[in-house]
CSV table of C-alpha atoms and ligand atoms in Angstrom, one decimal:
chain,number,residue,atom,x,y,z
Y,168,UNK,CA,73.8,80.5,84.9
Y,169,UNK,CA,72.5,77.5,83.3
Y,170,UNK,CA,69.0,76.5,84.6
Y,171,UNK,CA,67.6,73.1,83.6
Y,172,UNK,CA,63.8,71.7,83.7
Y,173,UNK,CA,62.5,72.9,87.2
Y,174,UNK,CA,60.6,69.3,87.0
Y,175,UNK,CA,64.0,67.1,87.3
Y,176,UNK,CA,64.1,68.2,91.0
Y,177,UNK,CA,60.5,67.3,92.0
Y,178,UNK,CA,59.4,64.5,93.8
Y,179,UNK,CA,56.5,62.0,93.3
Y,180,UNK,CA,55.0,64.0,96.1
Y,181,UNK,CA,55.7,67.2,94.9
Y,182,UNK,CA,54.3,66.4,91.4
Y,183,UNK,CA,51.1,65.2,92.8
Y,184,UNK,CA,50.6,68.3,94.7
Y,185,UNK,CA,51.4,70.5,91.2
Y,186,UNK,CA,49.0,68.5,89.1
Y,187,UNK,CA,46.5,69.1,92.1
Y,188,UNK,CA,46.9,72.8,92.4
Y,189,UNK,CA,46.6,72.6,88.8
Y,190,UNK,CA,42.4,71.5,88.3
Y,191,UNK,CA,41.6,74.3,90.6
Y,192,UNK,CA,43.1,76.7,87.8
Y,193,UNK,CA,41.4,74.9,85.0
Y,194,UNK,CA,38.2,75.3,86.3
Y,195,UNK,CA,39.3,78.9,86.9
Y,196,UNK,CA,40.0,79.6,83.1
Y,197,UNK,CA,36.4,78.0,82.4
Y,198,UNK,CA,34.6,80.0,84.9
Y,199,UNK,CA,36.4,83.2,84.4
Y,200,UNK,CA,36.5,83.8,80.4
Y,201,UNK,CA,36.0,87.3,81.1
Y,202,UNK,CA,36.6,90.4,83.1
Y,203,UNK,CA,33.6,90.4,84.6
Y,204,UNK,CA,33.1,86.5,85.5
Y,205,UNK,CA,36.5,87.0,86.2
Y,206,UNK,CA,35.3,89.5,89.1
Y,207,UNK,CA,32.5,87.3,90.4
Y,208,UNK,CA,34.9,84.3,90.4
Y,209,UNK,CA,37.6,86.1,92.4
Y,210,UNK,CA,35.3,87.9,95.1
Y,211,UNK,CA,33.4,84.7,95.6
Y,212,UNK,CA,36.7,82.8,96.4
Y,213,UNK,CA,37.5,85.9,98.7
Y,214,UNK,CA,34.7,86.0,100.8
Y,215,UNK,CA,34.9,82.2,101.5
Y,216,UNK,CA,38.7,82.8,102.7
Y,217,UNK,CA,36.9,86.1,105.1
Y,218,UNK,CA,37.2,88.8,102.9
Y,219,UNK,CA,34.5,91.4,103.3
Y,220,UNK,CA,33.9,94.9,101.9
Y,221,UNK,CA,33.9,96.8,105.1
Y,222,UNK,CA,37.0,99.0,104.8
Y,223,UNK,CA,37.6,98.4,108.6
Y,224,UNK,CA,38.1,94.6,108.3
Y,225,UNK,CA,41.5,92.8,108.3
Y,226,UNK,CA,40.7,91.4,105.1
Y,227,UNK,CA,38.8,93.6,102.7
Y,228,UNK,CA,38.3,93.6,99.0
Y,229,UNK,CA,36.4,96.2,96.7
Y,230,UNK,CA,35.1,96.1,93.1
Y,231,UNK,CA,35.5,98.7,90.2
Y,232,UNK,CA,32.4,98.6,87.8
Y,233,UNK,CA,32.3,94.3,88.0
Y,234,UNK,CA,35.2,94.5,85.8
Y,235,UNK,CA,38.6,95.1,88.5
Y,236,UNK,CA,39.0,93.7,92.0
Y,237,UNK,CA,41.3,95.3,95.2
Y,238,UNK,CA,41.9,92.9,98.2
Y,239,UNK,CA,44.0,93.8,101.3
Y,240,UNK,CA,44.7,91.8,103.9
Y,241,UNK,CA,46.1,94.0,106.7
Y,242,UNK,CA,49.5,93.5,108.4
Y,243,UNK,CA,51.2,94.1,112.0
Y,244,UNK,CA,53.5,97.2,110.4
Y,245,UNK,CA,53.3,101.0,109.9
Y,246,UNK,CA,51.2,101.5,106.7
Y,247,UNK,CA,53.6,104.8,105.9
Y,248,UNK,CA,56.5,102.0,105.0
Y,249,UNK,CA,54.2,101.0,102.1
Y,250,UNK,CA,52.4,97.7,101.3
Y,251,UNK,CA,53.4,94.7,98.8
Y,252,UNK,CA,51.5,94.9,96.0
Y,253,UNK,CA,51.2,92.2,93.6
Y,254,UNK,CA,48.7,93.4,90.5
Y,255,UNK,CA,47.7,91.2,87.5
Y,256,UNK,CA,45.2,91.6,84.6
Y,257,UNK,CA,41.9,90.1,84.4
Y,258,UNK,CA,40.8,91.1,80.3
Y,259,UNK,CA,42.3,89.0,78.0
Y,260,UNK,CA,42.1,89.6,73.7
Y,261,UNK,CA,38.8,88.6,72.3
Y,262,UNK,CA,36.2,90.1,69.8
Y,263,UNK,CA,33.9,92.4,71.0
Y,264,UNK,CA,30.4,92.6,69.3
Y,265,UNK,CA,30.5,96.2,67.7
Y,266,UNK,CA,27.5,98.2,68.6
Y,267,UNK,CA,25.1,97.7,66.0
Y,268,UNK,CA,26.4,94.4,65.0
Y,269,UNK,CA,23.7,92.3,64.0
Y,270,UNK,CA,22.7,91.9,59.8
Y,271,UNK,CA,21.3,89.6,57.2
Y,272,UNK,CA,23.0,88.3,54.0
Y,273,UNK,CA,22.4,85.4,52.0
Y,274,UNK,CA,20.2,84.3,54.4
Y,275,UNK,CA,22.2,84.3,57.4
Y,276,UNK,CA,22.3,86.2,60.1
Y,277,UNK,CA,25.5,87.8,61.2
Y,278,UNK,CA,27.1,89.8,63.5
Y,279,UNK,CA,30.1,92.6,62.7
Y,280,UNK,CA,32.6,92.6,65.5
Y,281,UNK,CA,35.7,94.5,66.7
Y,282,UNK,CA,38.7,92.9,68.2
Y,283,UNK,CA,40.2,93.4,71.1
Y,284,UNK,CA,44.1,93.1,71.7
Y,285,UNK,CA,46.7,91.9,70.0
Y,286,UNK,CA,45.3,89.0,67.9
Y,287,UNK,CA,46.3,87.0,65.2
Y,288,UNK,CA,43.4,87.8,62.9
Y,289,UNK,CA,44.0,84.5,61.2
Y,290,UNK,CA,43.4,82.3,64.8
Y,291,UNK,CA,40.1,83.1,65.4
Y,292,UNK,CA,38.1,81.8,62.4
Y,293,UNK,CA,37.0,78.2,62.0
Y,294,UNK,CA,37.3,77.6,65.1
Y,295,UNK,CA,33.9,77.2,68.1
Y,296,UNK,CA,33.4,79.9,70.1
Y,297,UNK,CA,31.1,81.1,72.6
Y,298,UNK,CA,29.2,84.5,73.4
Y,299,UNK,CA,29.4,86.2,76.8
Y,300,UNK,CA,28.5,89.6,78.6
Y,301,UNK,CA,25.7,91.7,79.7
Y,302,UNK,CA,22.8,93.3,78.1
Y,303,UNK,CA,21.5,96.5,80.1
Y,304,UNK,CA,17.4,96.2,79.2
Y,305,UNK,CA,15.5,99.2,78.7
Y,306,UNK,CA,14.1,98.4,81.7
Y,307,UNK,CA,17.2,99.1,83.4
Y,308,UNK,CA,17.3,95.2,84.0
Y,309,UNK,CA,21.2,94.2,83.6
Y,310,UNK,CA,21.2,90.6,81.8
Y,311,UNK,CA,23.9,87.8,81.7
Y,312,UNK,CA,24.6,86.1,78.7
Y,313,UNK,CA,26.9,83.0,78.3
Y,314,UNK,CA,26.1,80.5,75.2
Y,315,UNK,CA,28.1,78.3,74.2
Y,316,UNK,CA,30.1,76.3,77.6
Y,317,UNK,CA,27.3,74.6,78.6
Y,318,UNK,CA,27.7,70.6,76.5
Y,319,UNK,CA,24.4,71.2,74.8
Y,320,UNK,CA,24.7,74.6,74.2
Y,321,UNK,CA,25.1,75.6,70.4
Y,322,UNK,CA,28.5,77.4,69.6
Y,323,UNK,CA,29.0,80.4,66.9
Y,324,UNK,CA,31.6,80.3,64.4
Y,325,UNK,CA,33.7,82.6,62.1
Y,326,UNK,CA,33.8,81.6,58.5
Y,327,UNK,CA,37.4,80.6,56.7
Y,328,UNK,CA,37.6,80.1,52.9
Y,329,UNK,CA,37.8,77.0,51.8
Y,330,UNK,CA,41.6,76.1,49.8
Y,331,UNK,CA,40.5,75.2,46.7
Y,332,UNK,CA,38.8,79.5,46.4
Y,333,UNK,CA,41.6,81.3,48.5
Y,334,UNK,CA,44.5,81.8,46.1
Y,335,UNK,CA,44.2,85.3,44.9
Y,336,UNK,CA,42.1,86.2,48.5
Y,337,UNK,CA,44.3,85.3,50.9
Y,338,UNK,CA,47.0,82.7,50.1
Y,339,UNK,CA,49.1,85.7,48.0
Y,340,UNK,CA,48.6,87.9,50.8
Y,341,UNK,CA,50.6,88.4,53.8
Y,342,UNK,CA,49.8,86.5,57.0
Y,343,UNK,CA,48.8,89.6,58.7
Y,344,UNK,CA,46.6,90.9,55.6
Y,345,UNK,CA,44.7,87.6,55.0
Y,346,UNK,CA,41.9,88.2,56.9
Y,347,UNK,CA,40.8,91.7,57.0
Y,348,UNK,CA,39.5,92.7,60.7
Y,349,UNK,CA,36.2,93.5,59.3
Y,350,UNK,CA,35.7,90.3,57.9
Y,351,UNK,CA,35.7,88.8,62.0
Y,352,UNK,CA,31.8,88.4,61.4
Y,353,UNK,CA,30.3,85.7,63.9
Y,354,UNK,CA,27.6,83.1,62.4
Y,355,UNK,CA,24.6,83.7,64.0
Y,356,UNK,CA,21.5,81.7,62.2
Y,357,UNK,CA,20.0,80.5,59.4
Y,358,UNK,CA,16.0,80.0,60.2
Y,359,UNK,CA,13.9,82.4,58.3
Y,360,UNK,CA,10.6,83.5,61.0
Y,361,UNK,CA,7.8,82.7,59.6
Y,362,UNK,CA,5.5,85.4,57.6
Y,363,UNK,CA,8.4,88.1,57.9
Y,364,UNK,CA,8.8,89.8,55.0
Y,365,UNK,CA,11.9,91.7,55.2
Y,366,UNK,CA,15.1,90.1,56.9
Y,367,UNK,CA,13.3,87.1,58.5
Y,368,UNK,CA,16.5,85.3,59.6
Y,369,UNK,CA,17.5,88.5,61.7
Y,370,UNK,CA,13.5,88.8,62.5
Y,371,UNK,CA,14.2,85.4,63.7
Y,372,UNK,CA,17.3,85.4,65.9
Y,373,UNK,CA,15.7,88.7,67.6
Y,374,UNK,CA,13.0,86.7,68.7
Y,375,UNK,CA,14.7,84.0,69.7
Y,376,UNK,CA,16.9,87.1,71.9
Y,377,UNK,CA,13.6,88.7,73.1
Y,378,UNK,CA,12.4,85.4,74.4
Y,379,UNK,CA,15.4,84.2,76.4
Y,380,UNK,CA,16.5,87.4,77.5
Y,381,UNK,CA,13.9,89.9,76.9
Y,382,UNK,CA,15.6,92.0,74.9
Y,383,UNK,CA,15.7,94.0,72.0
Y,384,UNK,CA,18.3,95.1,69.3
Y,385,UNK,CA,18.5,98.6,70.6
Y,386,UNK,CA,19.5,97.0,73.6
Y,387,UNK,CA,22.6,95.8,71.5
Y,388,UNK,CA,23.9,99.2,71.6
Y,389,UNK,CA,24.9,99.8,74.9
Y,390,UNK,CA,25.3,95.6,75.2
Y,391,UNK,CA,29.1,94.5,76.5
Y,392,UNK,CA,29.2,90.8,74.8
Y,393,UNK,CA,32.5,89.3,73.9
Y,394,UNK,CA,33.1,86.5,71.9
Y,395,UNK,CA,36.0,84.1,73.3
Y,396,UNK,CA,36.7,80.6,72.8
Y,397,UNK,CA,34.2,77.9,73.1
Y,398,UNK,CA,36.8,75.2,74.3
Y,399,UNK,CA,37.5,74.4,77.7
Y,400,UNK,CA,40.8,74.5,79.9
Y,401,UNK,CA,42.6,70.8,79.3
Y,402,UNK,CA,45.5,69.0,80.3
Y,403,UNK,CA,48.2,69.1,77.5
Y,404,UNK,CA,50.7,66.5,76.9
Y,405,UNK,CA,50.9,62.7,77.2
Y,406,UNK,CA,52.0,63.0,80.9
Y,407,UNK,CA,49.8,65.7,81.5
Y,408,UNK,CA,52.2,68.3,82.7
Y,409,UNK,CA,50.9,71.7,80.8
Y,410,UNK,CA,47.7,73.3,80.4
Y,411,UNK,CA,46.1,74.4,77.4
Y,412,UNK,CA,43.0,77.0,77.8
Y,413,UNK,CA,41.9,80.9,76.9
Y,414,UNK,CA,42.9,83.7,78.6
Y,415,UNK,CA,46.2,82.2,80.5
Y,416,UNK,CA,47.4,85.7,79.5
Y,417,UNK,CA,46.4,86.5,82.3
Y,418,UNK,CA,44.6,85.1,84.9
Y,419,UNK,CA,47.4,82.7,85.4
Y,420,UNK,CA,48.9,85.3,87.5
Y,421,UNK,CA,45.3,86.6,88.3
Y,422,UNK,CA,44.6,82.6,89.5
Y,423,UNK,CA,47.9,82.4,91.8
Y,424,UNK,CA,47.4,85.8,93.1
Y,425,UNK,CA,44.2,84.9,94.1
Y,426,UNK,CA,45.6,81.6,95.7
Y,427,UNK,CA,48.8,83.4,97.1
Y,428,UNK,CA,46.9,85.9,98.6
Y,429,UNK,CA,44.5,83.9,100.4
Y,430,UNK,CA,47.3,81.9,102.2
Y,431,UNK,CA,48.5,85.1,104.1
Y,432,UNK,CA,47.8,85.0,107.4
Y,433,UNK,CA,48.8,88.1,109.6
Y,434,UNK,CA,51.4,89.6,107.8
Y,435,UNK,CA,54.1,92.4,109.1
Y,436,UNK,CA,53.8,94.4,106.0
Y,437,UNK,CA,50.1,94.9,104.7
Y,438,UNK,CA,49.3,93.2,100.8
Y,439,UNK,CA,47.6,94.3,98.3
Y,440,UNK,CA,46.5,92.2,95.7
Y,441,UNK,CA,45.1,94.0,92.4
Y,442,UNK,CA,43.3,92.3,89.8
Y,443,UNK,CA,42.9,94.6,87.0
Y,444,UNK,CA,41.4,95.4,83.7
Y,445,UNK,CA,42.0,97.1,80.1
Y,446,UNK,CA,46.3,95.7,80.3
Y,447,UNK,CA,45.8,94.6,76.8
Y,448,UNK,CA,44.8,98.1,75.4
Y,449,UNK,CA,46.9,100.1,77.2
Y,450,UNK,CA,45.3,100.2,80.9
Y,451,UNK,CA,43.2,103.0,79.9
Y,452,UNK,CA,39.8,103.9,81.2
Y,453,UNK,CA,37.9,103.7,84.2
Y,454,UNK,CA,38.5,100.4,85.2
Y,455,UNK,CA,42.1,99.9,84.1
Y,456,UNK,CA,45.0,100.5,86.7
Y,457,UNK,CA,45.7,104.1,85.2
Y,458,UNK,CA,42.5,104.6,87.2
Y,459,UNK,CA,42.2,106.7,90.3
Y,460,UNK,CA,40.2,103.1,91.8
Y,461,UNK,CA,43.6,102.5,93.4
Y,462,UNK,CA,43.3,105.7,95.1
Y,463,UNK,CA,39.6,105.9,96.0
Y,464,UNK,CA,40.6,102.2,97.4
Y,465,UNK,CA,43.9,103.3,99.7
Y,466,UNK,CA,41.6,105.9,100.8
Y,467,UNK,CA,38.4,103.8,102.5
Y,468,UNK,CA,41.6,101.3,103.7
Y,469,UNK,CA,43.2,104.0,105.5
Y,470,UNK,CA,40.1,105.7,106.7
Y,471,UNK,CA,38.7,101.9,108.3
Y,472,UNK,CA,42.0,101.7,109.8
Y,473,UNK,CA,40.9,105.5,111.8
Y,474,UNK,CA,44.3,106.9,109.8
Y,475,UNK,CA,43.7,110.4,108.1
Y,476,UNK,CA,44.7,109.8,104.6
Y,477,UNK,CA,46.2,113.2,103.7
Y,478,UNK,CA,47.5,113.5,100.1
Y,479,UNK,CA,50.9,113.8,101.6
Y,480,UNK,CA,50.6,110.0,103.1
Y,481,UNK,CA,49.1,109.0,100.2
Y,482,UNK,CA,52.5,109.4,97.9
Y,483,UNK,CA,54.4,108.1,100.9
Y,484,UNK,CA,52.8,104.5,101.2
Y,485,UNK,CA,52.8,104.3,97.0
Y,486,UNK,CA,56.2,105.5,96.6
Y,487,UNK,CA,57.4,103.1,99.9
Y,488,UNK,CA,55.5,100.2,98.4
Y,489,UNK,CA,57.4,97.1,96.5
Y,490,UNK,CA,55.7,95.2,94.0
Y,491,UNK,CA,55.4,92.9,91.8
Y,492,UNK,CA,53.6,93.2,88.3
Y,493,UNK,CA,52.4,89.6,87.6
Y,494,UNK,CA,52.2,89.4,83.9
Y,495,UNK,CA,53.3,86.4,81.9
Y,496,UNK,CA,56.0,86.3,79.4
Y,497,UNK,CA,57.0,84.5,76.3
Y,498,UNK,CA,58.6,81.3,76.6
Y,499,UNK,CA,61.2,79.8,74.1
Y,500,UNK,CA,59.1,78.5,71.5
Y,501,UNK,CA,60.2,75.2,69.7
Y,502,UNK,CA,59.6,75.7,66.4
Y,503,UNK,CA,60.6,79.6,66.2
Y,504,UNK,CA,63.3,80.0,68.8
Y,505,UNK,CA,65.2,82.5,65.9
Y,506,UNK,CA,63.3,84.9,67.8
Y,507,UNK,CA,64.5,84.3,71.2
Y,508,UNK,CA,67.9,85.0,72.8
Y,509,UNK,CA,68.5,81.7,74.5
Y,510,UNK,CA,70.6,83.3,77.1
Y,511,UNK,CA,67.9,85.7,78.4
Y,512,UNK,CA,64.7,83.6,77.3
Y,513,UNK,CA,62.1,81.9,79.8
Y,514,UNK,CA,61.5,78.5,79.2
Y,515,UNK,CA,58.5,76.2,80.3
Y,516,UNK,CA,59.0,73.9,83.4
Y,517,UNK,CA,61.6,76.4,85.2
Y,518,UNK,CA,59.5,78.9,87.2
Y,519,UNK,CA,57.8,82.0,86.9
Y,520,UNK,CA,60.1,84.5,84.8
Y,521,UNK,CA,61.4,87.5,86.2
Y,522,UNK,CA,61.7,90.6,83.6
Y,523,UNK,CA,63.9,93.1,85.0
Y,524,UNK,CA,62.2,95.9,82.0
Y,525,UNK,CA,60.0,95.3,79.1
Y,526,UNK,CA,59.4,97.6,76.3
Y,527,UNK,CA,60.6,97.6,72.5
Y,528,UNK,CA,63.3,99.2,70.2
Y,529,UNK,CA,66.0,99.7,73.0
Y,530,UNK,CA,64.2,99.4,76.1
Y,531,UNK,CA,61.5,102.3,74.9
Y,532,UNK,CA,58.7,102.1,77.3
Y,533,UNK,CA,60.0,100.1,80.0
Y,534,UNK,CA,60.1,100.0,83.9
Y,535,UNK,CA,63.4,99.0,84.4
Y,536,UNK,CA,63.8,98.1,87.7
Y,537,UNK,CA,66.6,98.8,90.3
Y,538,UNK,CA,69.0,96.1,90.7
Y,539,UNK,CA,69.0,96.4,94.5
Y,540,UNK,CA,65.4,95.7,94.0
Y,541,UNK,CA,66.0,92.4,91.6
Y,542,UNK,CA,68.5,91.5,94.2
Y,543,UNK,CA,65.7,91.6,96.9
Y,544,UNK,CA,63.2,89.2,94.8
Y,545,UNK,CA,65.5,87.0,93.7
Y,546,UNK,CA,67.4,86.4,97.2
Y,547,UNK,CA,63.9,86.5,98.9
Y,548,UNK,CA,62.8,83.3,96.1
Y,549,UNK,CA,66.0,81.7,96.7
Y,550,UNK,CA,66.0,81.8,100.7
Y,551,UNK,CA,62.0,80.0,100.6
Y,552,UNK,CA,63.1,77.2,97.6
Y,553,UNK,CA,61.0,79.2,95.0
Y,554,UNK,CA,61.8,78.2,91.5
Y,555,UNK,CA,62.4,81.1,89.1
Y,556,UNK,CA,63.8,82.1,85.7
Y,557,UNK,CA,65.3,85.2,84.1
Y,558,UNK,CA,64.2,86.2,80.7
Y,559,UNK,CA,63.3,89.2,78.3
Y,560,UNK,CA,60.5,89.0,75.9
Y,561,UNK,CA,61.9,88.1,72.4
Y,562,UNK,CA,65.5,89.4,70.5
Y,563,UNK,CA,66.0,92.8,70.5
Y,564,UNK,CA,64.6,94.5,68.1
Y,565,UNK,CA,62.1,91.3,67.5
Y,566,UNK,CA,59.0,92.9,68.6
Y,567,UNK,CA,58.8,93.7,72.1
Y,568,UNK,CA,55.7,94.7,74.7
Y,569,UNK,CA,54.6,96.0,78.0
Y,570,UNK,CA,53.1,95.4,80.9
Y,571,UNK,CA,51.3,97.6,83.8
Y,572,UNK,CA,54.8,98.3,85.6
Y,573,UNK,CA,55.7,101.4,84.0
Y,574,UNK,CA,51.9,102.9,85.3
Y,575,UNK,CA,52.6,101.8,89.1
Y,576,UNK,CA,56.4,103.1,89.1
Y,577,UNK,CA,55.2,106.4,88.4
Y,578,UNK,CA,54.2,106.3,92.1
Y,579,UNK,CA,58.0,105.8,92.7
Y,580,UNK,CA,57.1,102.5,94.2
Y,581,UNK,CA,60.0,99.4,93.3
Y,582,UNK,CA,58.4,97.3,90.7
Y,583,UNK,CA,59.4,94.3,88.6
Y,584,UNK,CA,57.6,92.3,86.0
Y,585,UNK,CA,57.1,88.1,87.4
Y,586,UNK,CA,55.0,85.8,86.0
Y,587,UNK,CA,54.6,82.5,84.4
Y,588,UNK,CA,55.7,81.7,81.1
Y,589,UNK,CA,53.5,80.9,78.4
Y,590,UNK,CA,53.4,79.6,74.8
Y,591,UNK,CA,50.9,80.6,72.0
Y,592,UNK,CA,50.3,83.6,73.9
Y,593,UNK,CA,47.1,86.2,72.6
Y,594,UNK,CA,46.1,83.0,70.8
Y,595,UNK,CA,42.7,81.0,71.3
Y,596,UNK,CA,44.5,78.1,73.3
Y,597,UNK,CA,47.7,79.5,75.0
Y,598,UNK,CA,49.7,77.1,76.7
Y,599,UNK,CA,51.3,76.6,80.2
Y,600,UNK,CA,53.5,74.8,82.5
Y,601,UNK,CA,51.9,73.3,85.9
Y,602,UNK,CA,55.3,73.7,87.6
Y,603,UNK,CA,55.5,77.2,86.6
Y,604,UNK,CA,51.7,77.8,87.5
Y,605,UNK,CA,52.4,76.0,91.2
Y,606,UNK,CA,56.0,78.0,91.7
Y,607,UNK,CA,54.1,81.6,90.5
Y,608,UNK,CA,51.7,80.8,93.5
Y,609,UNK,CA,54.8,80.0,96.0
Y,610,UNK,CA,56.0,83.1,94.3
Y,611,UNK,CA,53.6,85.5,95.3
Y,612,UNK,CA,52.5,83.8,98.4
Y,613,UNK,CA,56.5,84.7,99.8
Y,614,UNK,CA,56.3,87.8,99.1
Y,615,UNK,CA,53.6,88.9,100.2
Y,616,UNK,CA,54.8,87.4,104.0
Y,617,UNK,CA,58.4,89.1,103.0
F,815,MN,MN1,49.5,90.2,80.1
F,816,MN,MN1,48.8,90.2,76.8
């Protein structure tokens, strides 16, 4: 049972081919740094590989409110044995602007924001970070905004207390308590306008707004903007081998999905690839896979493939379906590994993990899948040379956390959590392995053709 460094086995060849598959992922992480570029990203890359939205095609994809993607690639099988579904998250934990989030004080303008996710409060200040999302205009207009990737553009920043003024504030304090959520509050000028008399830093910033986007602050309200990282996906390490960038939690699996799924090429059973949205708060909501999109989605496949879809053969292809949810997991950390289990841990550099349950506190929570159905994955990696790892997230009774699994089981379908491991995870710059990102993509790839 003991693994050893997946990268002791490569070849010359092989590692020129991971570090290759590797740039097309970093320029992923930079393009997609959120849900919805995330979405525009993925379709584009679809519909250069002949994916189109007409429910009759072979290859068809559809999108849920610009924020959650469904592609299918039909195969040569009965539809009633069920499809291979691989599903992975596309929202990642940010700050969201807050509704009515912009206000002066001592002669800055600011804006109030409310996280999203588990963060670590304490990571996201002092450090560049950019603003992105959409503004729907009064007149009904729908408005991009990104500031902050482009080299010249300026980047926002939450304020830290200096050392020498933190000692009763925050030093005394616990890690979790030192920086109050409310006090997340974005940077967002300085320059007074001219002949304003009240507030003319925020008179100022709203004009700047109004001219670049024409908009206004009540437009704010219904505004979607997130505030993410300003730094860019980068190799990590002096021989290169990881990747540090946002959001690898995860559109590493949304990345090799992507990539898997494209390489399918008349398949016997049909795939399903699911990039969804809302994991990191509990898959609520419309677009998240609690959804009924899934359903609505079935539905126009099996209706463009001239198949009734009765409610009756609905639950039969969900519950016959296998699938793998793609979700990253925790690998041993260096400098804390008191809260790993060695034995059942993922490590970086051995292959994507596979998590037979999740959940906390005695497996509370968890899709625990069937062992005949581990068995199948793991003998179906071993028989095509796919690298892979075993591993639960953290000691029992450590912490714990979940993944979308449990929410497709309910359909009765076989399910098991796979994905690549990933250190600093939830933090501005999480980092991963470019074997594991290459071996995820065999991964998925394999079993979809399975
Ligand atoms: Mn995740
Ligand atoms: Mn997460």
């Amino acid at each position: 049972m003991q693994r050893q460094s997946g990268w002791r086995s490569k070849s010359k060849e092989d590692i020129k081919e991971i570090y290759s598959f590797a740039e097309g992922y970093k320029a992923f992480l930079n393009e997609a740094k959120t849900e919805r570029e995330a979405v525009r990203c993925i379709t584009g890359a679809l519909e250069a590989e002949g994916f189109g939205t007409d429910p009759s095609g072979e290859r068809v994809f559809a999108v849920n409110r610009g924020k959650e993607v469904m592609a299918f690639v039909r195969g040569s099988g009965d539809i009633s044995e069920g499809l291979n579904i691989v599903v992975a998250h596309i929202d990642a934990p940010r700050l969201d602007l807050k509704q009515n989030p912009l206000y002066e004080d001592v002669d800055l303008a600011l804006l109030r924001t409310h996280y999203y996710g588990g963060i670590k409060k304490y990571q996201w200040v002092a450090v560049p970070l950019a603003i992105h999302g959409v503004v729907v205009r009064s007149d009904g207009e729908t408005v991009d905004i990104c500031i902050g990737e482009k080299e010249d553009d300026p980047v926002f920043l939450i304020d830290d207390l200096l050392p020498h003024l933190s000692r009763k504030t925050q030093d005394e304090k616990k890690l979790g308590d030192a920086i109050d959520g409310e006090k997340l509050v974005v940077l967002f000028g300085s320059l007074p306008l001219t002949g304003a008399e009240k507030e003319p830093v925020k008179q100022y910033v709203l004009k700047v707004l109004g001219d670049a986007y024409g908009m206004t602050e009540d437009d704010l309200i219904s505004a979607e903007i997130e505030i993410v990282p300003a730094f860019k996906a980068r190799d990590v390490g002096i021989d290169r081998s990881m990747v540090g960038g946002y959001g690898q939690d995860d559109r590493v699996s949304a990345y090799t999905l992507l990539k898997g799924l494209c390489q399918v090429k008349n398949p016997r059973r049909h795939c399903l690839a699911i990039f969804t949205d809302k994991e990191e708060i509990g898959s609520e909501g419309s677009t998240g896979i609690k959804s009924a999109f899934l359903h609505v989605f079935l539905d126009d496949i099996l209706a463009g493939m001239g198949i009734r879809a009765d409610e009756a053969l609905m639950r039969k292809v969900l519950f016959r379906s296998k699938a793998l949810s793609a979700d990253v997991n925790a690998a041993v950390d260096p400098t804390f590994q008191e809260v790993h289990e060695k034995q059942n841990a993922c490590y970086l550099g051995r292959g994507p993990c596979i998590t037979k349950f999740t959940g906390h506190m005695g497996k509370v929570g968890a899709s625990d899948a069937n062992a005949e159905y581990v068995a199948e994955i793991t003998r179906l990696f071993d028989r095509s040379g796919i690298m892979w790892q075993t591993g639960e997230l953290g000691k029992i009774d450590e912490g714990g956390g979940g993944t979308v699994a449990k929410h497709l089981a309910v359909h009765g379908m076989d399910i098991i959590d796979c994905g690549a491991p990933v250190l600093v995870m939830h933090s501005p710059y999480e980092l991963s392995s470019k074997l594991d990102i290459f071996e995820t993509y065999r991964a998925f790839q394999v079993f979809f053709e399975a």
